[in-house]
PDB file of C-alpha atoms and ligand atoms in Angstrom:
ATOM      1  CA  MET A 457      71.765 -37.742  63.042  1.00  0.00           C
ATOM      2  CA  ALA A 458      72.076 -34.206  64.275  1.00  0.00           C
ATOM      3  CA  VAL A 459      69.406 -31.715  65.274  1.00  0.00           C
ATOM      4  CA  GLN A 460      69.182 -29.159  62.475  1.00  0.00           C
ATOM      5  CA  ARG A 461      67.239 -26.047  61.605  1.00  0.00           C
ATOM      6  CA  THR A 462      65.524 -25.428  58.301  1.00  0.00           C
ATOM      7  CA  PHE A 463      63.625 -22.477  56.858  1.00  0.00           C
ATOM      8  CA  SER A 464      60.022 -22.720  55.693  1.00  0.00           C
ATOM      9  CA  ILE A 465      57.549 -20.401  53.993  1.00  0.00           C
ATOM     10  CA  ILE A 466      53.808 -21.009  53.973  1.00  0.00           C
ATOM     11  CA  LYS A 467      52.950 -19.328  50.683  1.00  0.00           C
ATOM     12  CA  PRO A 468      50.090 -16.981  49.681  1.00  0.00           C
ATOM     13  CA  ASP A 469      47.961 -19.754  48.149  1.00  0.00           C
ATOM     14  CA  ALA A 470      47.790 -21.325  51.631  1.00  0.00           C
ATOM     15  CA  THR A 471      47.275 -18.172  53.715  1.00  0.00           C
ATOM     16  CA  GLU A 472      44.538 -17.108  51.265  1.00  0.00           C
ATOM     17  CA  ARG A 473      42.683 -20.392  51.990  1.00  0.00           C
ATOM     18  CA  ASN A 474      43.292 -20.087  55.780  1.00  0.00           C
ATOM     19  CA  LEU A 475      45.468 -23.225  55.789  1.00  0.00           C
ATOM     20  CA  THR A 476      48.290 -22.075  58.112  1.00  0.00           C
ATOM     21  CA  GLY A 477      47.105 -24.272  60.974  1.00  0.00           C
ATOM     22  CA  ALA A 478      46.474 -27.264  58.704  1.00  0.00           C
ATOM     23  CA  VAL A 479      50.008 -27.021  57.269  1.00  0.00           C
ATOM     24  CA  ASN A 480      51.476 -26.582  60.750  1.00  0.00           C
ATOM     25  CA  ALA A 481      49.639 -29.698  61.936  1.00  0.00           C
ATOM     26  CA  VAL A 482      51.361 -31.761  59.214  1.00  0.00           C
ATOM     27  CA  ILE A 483      54.738 -30.214  60.121  1.00  0.00           C
ATOM     28  CA  GLU A 484      54.311 -30.983  63.830  1.00  0.00           C
ATOM     29  CA  LYS A 485      52.945 -34.484  63.210  1.00  0.00           C
ATOM     30  CA  ALA A 486      56.142 -35.193  61.280  1.00  0.00           C
ATOM     31  CA  GLY A 487      58.158 -34.435  64.421  1.00  0.00           C
ATOM     32  CA  LEU A 488      59.407 -31.006  63.397  1.00  0.00           C
ATOM     33  CA  ARG A 489      59.185 -28.200  65.952  1.00  0.00           C
ATOM     34  CA  ILE A 490      58.197 -24.656  64.875  1.00  0.00           C
ATOM     35  CA  ILE A 491      60.738 -22.591  66.843  1.00  0.00           C
ATOM     36  CA  GLY A 492      60.204 -19.301  64.974  1.00  0.00           C
ATOM     37  CA  GLN A 493      57.194 -18.021  63.064  1.00  0.00           C
ATOM     38  CA  ARG A 494      56.058 -14.695  61.655  1.00  0.00           C
ATOM     39  CA  ARG A 495      53.271 -13.707  59.245  1.00  0.00           C
ATOM     40  CA  ILE A 496      54.480 -10.998  56.876  1.00  0.00           C
ATOM     41  CA  GLN A 497      53.718  -9.310  53.599  1.00  0.00           C
ATOM     42  CA  MET A 498      56.865  -9.924  51.562  1.00  0.00           C
ATOM     43  CA  THR A 499      58.142  -6.939  49.628  1.00  0.00           C
ATOM     44  CA  GLN A 500      59.262  -7.151  46.003  1.00  0.00           C
ATOM     45  CA  ALA A 501      62.866  -6.574  47.143  1.00  0.00           C
ATOM     46  CA  GLN A 502      62.668  -9.367  49.737  1.00  0.00           C
ATOM     47  CA  ALA A 503      61.189 -11.815  47.203  1.00  0.00           C
ATOM     48  CA  GLU A 504      63.740 -10.915  44.505  1.00  0.00           C
ATOM     49  CA  ARG A 505      66.590 -11.375  46.977  1.00  0.00           C
ATOM     50  CA  PHE A 506      65.219 -14.588  48.429  1.00  0.00           C
ATOM     51  CA  TYR A 507      64.711 -16.194  44.983  1.00  0.00           C
ATOM     52  CA  GLY A 508      67.805 -14.568  43.414  1.00  0.00           C
ATOM     53  CA  VAL A 509      69.171 -17.975  42.403  1.00  0.00           C
ATOM     54  CA  HIS A 510      66.168 -18.303  40.047  1.00  0.00           C
ATOM     55  CA  SER A 511      66.498 -14.817  38.503  1.00  0.00           C
ATOM     56  CA  GLU A 512      67.318 -16.156  35.029  1.00  0.00           C
ATOM     57  CA  ARG A 513      64.441 -18.656  35.006  1.00  0.00           C
ATOM     58  CA  PRO A 514      61.436 -17.897  32.767  1.00  0.00           C
ATOM     59  CA  PHE A 515      59.087 -18.146  35.766  1.00  0.00           C
ATOM     60  CA  PHE A 516      61.015 -15.653  37.950  1.00  0.00           C
ATOM     61  CA  GLY A 517      58.628 -12.719  37.395  1.00  0.00           C
ATOM     62  CA  GLU A 518      55.612 -14.927  38.044  1.00  0.00           C
ATOM     63  CA  LEU A 519      57.277 -16.338  41.180  1.00  0.00           C
ATOM     64  CA  VAL A 520      58.029 -12.901  42.657  1.00  0.00           C
ATOM     65  CA  ALA A 521      54.534 -11.647  41.775  1.00  0.00           C
ATOM     66  CA  PHE A 522      52.968 -14.669  43.465  1.00  0.00           C
ATOM     67  CA  MET A 523      55.105 -14.467  46.619  1.00  0.00           C
ATOM     68  CA  THR A 524      54.143 -10.801  47.061  1.00  0.00           C
ATOM     69  CA  SER A 525      50.456 -11.317  46.195  1.00  0.00           C
ATOM     70  CA  GLY A 526      49.394 -11.900  49.808  1.00  0.00           C
ATOM     71  CA  PRO A 527      50.686 -12.707  53.289  1.00  0.00           C
ATOM     72  CA  VAL A 528      53.194 -15.491  53.869  1.00  0.00           C
ATOM     73  CA  VAL A 529      54.232 -17.212  57.092  1.00  0.00           C
ATOM     74  CA  VAL A 530      57.999 -17.506  57.482  1.00  0.00           C
ATOM     75  CA  GLN A 531      59.157 -20.215  59.867  1.00  0.00           C
ATOM     76  CA  VAL A 532      62.196 -21.788  61.449  1.00  0.00           C
ATOM     77  CA  LEU A 533      61.773 -25.534  61.951  1.00  0.00           C
ATOM     78  CA  GLU A 534      63.972 -27.683  64.147  1.00  0.00           C
ATOM     79  CA  GLY A 535      64.383 -31.432  64.377  1.00  0.00           C
ATOM     80  CA  GLU A 536      66.522 -34.445  63.613  1.00  0.00           C
ATOM     81  CA  ASN A 537      67.824 -34.044  60.065  1.00  0.00           C
ATOM     82  CA  ALA A 538      65.330 -31.185  59.604  1.00  0.00           C
ATOM     83  CA  VAL A 539      66.349 -30.115  56.074  1.00  0.00           C
ATOM     84  CA  ALA A 540      65.723 -33.539  54.529  1.00  0.00           C
ATOM     85  CA  ALA A 541      62.843 -34.328  56.880  1.00  0.00           C
ATOM     86  CA  TYR A 542      60.953 -31.190  55.836  1.00  0.00           C
ATOM     87  CA  ARG A 543      61.595 -31.789  52.138  1.00  0.00           C
ATOM     88  CA  GLU A 544      60.054 -35.226  52.569  1.00  0.00           C
ATOM     89  CA  VAL A 545      57.020 -33.781  54.377  1.00  0.00           C
ATOM     90  CA  MET A 546      56.578 -31.075  51.691  1.00  0.00           C
ATOM     91  CA  GLY A 547      56.609 -33.554  48.788  1.00  0.00           C
ATOM     92  CA  ALA A 548      57.683 -32.909  45.193  1.00  0.00           C
ATOM     93  CA  THR A 549      57.708 -29.302  43.865  1.00  0.00           C
ATOM     94  CA  ASN A 550      55.027 -30.290  41.348  1.00  0.00           C
ATOM     95  CA  PRO A 551      51.993 -31.420  43.372  1.00  0.00           C
ATOM     96  CA  ALA A 552      51.053 -33.843  40.577  1.00  0.00           C
ATOM     97  CA  GLU A 553      54.218 -35.765  41.496  1.00  0.00           C
ATOM     98  CA  ALA A 554      53.946 -35.410  45.285  1.00  0.00           C
ATOM     99  CA  ALA A 555      53.477 -38.502  47.447  1.00  0.00           C
ATOM    100  CA  ASP A 556      50.283 -39.134  49.402  1.00  0.00           C
ATOM    101  CA  GLY A 557      50.177 -37.428  52.783  1.00  0.00           C
ATOM    102  CA  THR A 558      52.673 -34.714  51.855  1.00  0.00           C
ATOM    103  CA  ILE A 559      51.784 -31.032  52.246  1.00  0.00           C
ATOM    104  CA  ARG A 560      51.890 -30.387  48.511  1.00  0.00           C
ATOM    105  CA  LYS A 561      49.777 -33.458  47.694  1.00  0.00           C
ATOM    106  CA  LEU A 562      47.244 -32.376  50.315  1.00  0.00           C
ATOM    107  CA  PHE A 563      47.091 -28.646  49.583  1.00  0.00           C
ATOM    108  CA  ALA A 564      49.113 -27.375  46.590  1.00  0.00           C
ATOM    109  CA  LYS A 565      47.292 -25.953  43.581  1.00  0.00           C
ATOM    110  CA  SER A 566      50.085 -26.044  40.970  1.00  0.00           C
ATOM    111  CA  ILE A 567      53.882 -26.060  40.551  1.00  0.00           C
ATOM    112  CA  GLY A 568      53.902 -22.288  41.159  1.00  0.00           C
ATOM    113  CA  GLU A 569      51.210 -22.109  43.854  1.00  0.00           C
ATOM    114  CA  ASN A 570      52.676 -25.020  45.767  1.00  0.00           C
ATOM    115  CA  THR A 571      51.831 -24.026  49.368  1.00  0.00           C
ATOM    116  CA  VAL A 572      55.282 -24.259  50.972  1.00  0.00           C
ATOM    117  CA  HIS A 573      58.983 -23.604  50.494  1.00  0.00           C
ATOM    118  CA  GLY A 574      61.731 -25.458  52.350  1.00  0.00           C
ATOM    119  CA  SER A 575      65.499 -25.017  52.270  1.00  0.00           C
ATOM    120  CA  ASP A 576      67.471 -27.431  50.094  1.00  0.00           C
ATOM    121  CA  SER A 577      70.598 -27.619  52.293  1.00  0.00           C
ATOM    122  CA  GLU A 578      71.731 -26.761  55.809  1.00  0.00           C
ATOM    123  CA  GLU A 579      73.943 -24.000  54.391  1.00  0.00           C
ATOM    124  CA  ASN A 580      71.041 -22.409  52.498  1.00  0.00           C
ATOM    125  CA  ALA A 581      68.805 -22.822  55.553  1.00  0.00           C
ATOM    126  CA  ALA A 582      71.151 -20.611  57.567  1.00  0.00           C
ATOM    127  CA  ILE A 583      71.263 -18.005  54.767  1.00  0.00           C
ATOM    128  CA  GLU A 584      67.463 -18.014  54.396  1.00  0.00           C
ATOM    129  CA  ILE A 585      66.744 -17.893  58.151  1.00  0.00           C
ATOM    130  CA  GLU A 586      69.036 -14.892  58.476  1.00  0.00           C
ATOM    131  CA  GLN A 587      66.995 -12.988  55.849  1.00  0.00           C
ATOM    132  CA  PHE A 588      63.862 -13.078  58.019  1.00  0.00           C
ATOM    133  CA  PHE A 589      64.832 -13.786  61.647  1.00  0.00           C
ATOM    134  CA  THR A 590      67.213 -12.659  64.336  1.00  0.00           C
ATOM    135  CA  GLU A 591      68.169 -15.120  67.087  1.00  0.00           C
ATOM    136  CA  ALA A 592      65.916 -13.128  69.444  1.00  0.00           C
ATOM    137  CA  ASP A 593      62.901 -14.214  67.334  1.00  0.00           C
ATOM    138  CA  ILE A 594      63.761 -17.919  67.672  1.00  0.00           C
ATOM    139  CA  ALA A 595      63.206 -20.057  70.768  1.00  0.00           C
ATOM    140  CA  GLY A 596      64.061 -23.736  70.483  1.00  0.00           C
TER     141      GLY A 596
HETATM  142  P1  LIG B1392      60.272 -23.171  45.987  1.00  0.00           P
HETATM  143  O1  LIG B1392      60.688 -24.385  46.743  1.00  0.00           O
HETATM  144  O2  LIG B1392      59.715 -22.050  46.753  1.00  0.00           O
HETATM  145  O3  LIG B1392      61.516 -22.655  45.129  1.00  0.00           O
HETATM  146  C1  LIG B1392      61.403 -22.109  43.838  1.00  0.00           C
HETATM  147  C2  LIG B1392      59.992 -22.026  43.396  1.00  0.00           C
HETATM  148  O4  LIG B1392      59.813 -21.759  42.037  1.00  0.00           O
HETATM  149  C3  LIG B1392      59.332 -23.373  43.576  1.00  0.00           C
HETATM  150  O5  LIG B1392      59.149 -23.632  44.947  1.00  0.00           O
HETATM  151  C4  LIG B1392      58.072 -23.231  42.750  1.00  0.00           C
HETATM  152  O6  LIG B1392      57.009 -22.668  43.489  1.00  0.00           O
HETATM  153  C5  LIG B1392      58.522 -22.232  41.702  1.00  0.00           C
HETATM  154  N1  LIG B1392      58.566 -22.879  40.402  1.00  0.00           N
HETATM  155  C6  LIG B1392      59.353 -23.892  40.048  1.00  0.00           C
HETATM  156  N2  LIG B1392      59.097 -24.230  38.762  1.00  0.00           N
HETATM  157  C7  LIG B1392      58.127 -23.384  38.329  1.00  0.00           C
HETATM  158  C8  LIG B1392      57.439 -23.247  37.120  1.00  0.00           C
HETATM  159  N3  LIG B1392      57.707 -24.034  36.071  1.00  0.00           N
HETATM  160  N4  LIG B1392      56.506 -22.276  37.030  1.00  0.00           N
HETATM  161  C9  LIG B1392      56.238 -21.478  38.088  1.00  0.00           C
HETATM  162  N5  LIG B1392      56.878 -21.576  39.279  1.00  0.00           N
HETATM  163  C10 LIG B1392      57.798 -22.530  39.393  1.00  0.00           C
END
């Protein structure tokens, strides 16, 4: 297995409840290393671009409104097989279906307010990282 990078967002439902450190503890316990991290207020344009693939979905407006409703923490994670490893640590999109011990089982409020985002492929991870980080912001 190769060392990979993946992109993560700690979403407004988590920052609002002061859970950044609690989420990061689960990430680090899983063996992933946080090699880039920034707390930002996402703009409407950033959220619409980031979730562009979902623009035709009925929940798109709600998703963009939620992601701009408060601060988020954007992150670059590194580790063995990081894309799949982080998806396992996050748990299912719908917290009702998430396995015990996963971030979404522990913290998510609903399918929309589900605490974290993680890239679904190495290719998308690179695209997503590039939207929020330059190499100068990342130290592995
Ligand atoms: P994320 O991994 O950030 O990628 C797309 C997001 O859309 C997903 O997490 C959910 O938060 C959100 N989402 C998916 N399905 C729904 C839904 N039915 N209603 C509201 N939001 C949704």
